Short mmCIF file of C-alpha atoms in Angstrom, two decimals:
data_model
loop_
_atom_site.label_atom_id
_atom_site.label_comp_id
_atom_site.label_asym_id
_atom_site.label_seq_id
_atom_site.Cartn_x
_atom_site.Cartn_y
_atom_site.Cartn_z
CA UNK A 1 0.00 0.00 0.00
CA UNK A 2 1.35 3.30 -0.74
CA UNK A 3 0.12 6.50 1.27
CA UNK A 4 0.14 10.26 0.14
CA UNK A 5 -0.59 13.10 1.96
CA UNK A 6 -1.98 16.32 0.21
CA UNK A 7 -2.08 19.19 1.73
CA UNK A 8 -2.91 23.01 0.91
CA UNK A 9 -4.35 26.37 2.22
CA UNK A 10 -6.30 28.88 0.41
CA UNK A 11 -7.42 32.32 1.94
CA UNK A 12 -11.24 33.37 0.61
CA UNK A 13 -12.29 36.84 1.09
CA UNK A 14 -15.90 35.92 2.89
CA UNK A 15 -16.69 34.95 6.25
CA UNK A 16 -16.35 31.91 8.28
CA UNK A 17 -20.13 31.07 8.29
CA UNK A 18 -20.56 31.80 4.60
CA UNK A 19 -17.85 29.09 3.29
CA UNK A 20 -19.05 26.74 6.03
CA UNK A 21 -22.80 26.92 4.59
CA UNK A 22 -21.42 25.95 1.15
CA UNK A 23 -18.81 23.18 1.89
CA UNK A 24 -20.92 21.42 3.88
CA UNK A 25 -24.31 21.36 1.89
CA UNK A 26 -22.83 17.87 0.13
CA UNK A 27 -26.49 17.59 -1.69
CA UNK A 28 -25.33 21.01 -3.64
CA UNK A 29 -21.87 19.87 -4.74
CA UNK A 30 -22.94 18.32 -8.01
CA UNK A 31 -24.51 21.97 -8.45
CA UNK A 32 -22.20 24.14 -6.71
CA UNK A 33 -18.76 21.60 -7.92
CA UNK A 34 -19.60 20.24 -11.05
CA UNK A 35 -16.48 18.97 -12.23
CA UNK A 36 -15.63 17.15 -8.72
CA UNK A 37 -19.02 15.80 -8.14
CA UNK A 38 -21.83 13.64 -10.44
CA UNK A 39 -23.78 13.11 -7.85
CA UNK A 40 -24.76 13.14 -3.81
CA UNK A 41 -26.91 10.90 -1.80
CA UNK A 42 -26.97 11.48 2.02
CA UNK A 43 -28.00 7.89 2.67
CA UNK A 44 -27.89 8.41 6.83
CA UNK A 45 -27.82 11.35 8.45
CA UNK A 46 -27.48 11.39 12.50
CA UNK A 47 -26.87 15.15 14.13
CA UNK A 48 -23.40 15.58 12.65
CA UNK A 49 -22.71 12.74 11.51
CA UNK A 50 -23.09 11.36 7.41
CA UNK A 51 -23.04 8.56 5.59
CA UNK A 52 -23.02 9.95 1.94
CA UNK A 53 -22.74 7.88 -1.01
CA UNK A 54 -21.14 10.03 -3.96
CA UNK A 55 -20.16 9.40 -7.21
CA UNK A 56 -17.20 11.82 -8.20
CA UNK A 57 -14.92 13.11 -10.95
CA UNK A 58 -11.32 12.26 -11.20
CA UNK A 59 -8.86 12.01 -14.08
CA UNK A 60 -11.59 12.21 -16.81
CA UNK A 61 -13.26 9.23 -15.12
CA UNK A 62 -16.08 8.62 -12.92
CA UNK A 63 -15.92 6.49 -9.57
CA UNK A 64 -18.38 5.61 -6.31
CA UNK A 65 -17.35 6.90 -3.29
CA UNK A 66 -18.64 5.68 0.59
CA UNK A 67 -17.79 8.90 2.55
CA UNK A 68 -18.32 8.75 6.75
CA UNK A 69 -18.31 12.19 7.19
CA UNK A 70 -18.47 14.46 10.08
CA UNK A 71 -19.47 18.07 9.87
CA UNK A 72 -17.14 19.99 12.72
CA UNK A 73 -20.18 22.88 13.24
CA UNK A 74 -18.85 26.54 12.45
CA UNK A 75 -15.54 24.51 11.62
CA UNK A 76 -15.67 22.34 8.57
CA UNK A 77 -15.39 18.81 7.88
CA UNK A 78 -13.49 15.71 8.06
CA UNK A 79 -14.42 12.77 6.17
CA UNK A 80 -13.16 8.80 5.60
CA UNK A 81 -13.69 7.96 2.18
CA UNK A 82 -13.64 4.62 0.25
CA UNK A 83 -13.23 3.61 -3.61
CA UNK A 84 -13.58 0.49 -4.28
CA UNK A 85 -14.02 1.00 -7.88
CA UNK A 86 -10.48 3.21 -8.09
CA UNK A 87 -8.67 1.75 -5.48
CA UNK A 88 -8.22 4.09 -2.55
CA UNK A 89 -9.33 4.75 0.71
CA UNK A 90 -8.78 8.42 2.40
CA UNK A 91 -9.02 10.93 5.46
CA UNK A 92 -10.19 14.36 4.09
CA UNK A 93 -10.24 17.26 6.42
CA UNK A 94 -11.60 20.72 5.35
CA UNK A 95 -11.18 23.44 8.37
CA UNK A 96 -11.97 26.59 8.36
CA UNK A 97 -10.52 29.50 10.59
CA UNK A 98 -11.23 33.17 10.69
CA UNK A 99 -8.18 35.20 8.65
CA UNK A 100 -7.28 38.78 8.22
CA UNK A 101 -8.80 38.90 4.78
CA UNK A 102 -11.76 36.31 5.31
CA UNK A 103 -11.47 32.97 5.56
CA UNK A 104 -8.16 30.26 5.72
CA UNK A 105 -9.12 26.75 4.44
CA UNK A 106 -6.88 24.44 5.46
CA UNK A 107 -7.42 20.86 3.16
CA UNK A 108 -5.69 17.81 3.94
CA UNK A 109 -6.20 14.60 2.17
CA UNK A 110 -4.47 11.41 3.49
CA UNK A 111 -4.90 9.23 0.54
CA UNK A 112 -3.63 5.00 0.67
CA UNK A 113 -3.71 3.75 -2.80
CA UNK A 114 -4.47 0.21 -2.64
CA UNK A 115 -3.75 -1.54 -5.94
CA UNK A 116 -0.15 -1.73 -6.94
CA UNK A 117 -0.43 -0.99 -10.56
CA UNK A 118 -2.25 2.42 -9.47
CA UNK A 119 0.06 3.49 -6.84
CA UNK A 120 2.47 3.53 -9.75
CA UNK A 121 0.87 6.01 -11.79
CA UNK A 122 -1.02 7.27 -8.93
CA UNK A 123 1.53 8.75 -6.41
CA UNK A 124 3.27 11.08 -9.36
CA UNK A 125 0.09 12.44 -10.92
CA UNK A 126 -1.75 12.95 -7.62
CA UNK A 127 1.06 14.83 -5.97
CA UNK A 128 1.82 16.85 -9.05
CA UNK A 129 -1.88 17.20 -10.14
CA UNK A 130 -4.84 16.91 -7.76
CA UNK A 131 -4.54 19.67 -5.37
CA UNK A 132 -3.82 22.45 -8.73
CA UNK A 133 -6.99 20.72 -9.98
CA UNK A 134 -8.60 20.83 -6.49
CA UNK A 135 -8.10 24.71 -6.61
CA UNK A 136 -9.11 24.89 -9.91
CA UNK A 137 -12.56 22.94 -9.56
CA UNK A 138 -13.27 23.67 -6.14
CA UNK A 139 -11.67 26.98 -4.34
CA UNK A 140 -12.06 28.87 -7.78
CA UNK A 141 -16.12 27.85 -7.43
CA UNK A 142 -15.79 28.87 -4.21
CA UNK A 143 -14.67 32.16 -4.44
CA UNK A 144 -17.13 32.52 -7.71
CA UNK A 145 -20.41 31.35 -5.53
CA UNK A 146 -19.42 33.38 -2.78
CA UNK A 147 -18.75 36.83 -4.92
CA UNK A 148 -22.48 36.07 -5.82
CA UNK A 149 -23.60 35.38 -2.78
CA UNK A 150 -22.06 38.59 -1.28
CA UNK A 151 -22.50 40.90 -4.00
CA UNK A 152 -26.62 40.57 -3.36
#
């Protein structure tokens, strides 16, 4: 098994509570994240805790993830994910802090690739590729939905 760990911040110009309502309504990210997410089902859903059944976008291909997810109130989110169908398992964390100029996301993404043939093509291209495509699809959107959201 080989294990990566990806990591990045990103400062928003928006309050705390405003990027918190977005990244954690997971029913909206097909909507709000298009090229990250097909499609959301929250198939249990006890206070905080998620189980979410999601079929996402990676590489130009399309794969079923089982996300446990817990929503860290005012906070973020931190989430253990499982692809069968590509081969990983993961620990996402998405936290959210107050910064000078809005908001600091702090990502993390503790990824074990669990197919040998994938982990070697998968270690170089996800450490070179997913978190520039991460900004790209997601934190880009971000910073679009909020501009409309603020500019009301």
């Amino acid at each position: 098994m080989n294990e990566i760990k990806l990591h990045n911040q990103w400062v928003v110009k928006a309050p705390v509570d405003d990027v918190f309502r977005i990244m954690t309504d997971f029913e909206k990210f097909p909507e709000n994240f298009p090229k990250v997410a097909e499609s959301i089902k929250i198939n249990k859903r006890e206070g905080n805790n998620l189980d979410i059944e999601a079929t996402v976008k990676s590489f130009g291909k399309r794969f079923k993830v089982n996300m446990k997810t817990q929503i860290l109130p005012g906070k973020g989110f931190i989430s253990d994910n499982d692809s069968y169908q590509f081969g990983t398992s993961g620990h996402e964390e998405l936290l959210l802090s107050p910064h000078v100029e809005g908001t600091l996301i702090d990502y993390t993404y503790q990824v074990t690739i669990h197919k040998k043939w994938l982990a070697v093509v998968a270690v170089p291209l996800l450490r070179w590729y997913s978190m520039k495509y991460w900004e790209k699809a997601v934190i880009d959107q971000l910073k679009k939905i909020l501009e409309k959201h603020l500019n009301r």
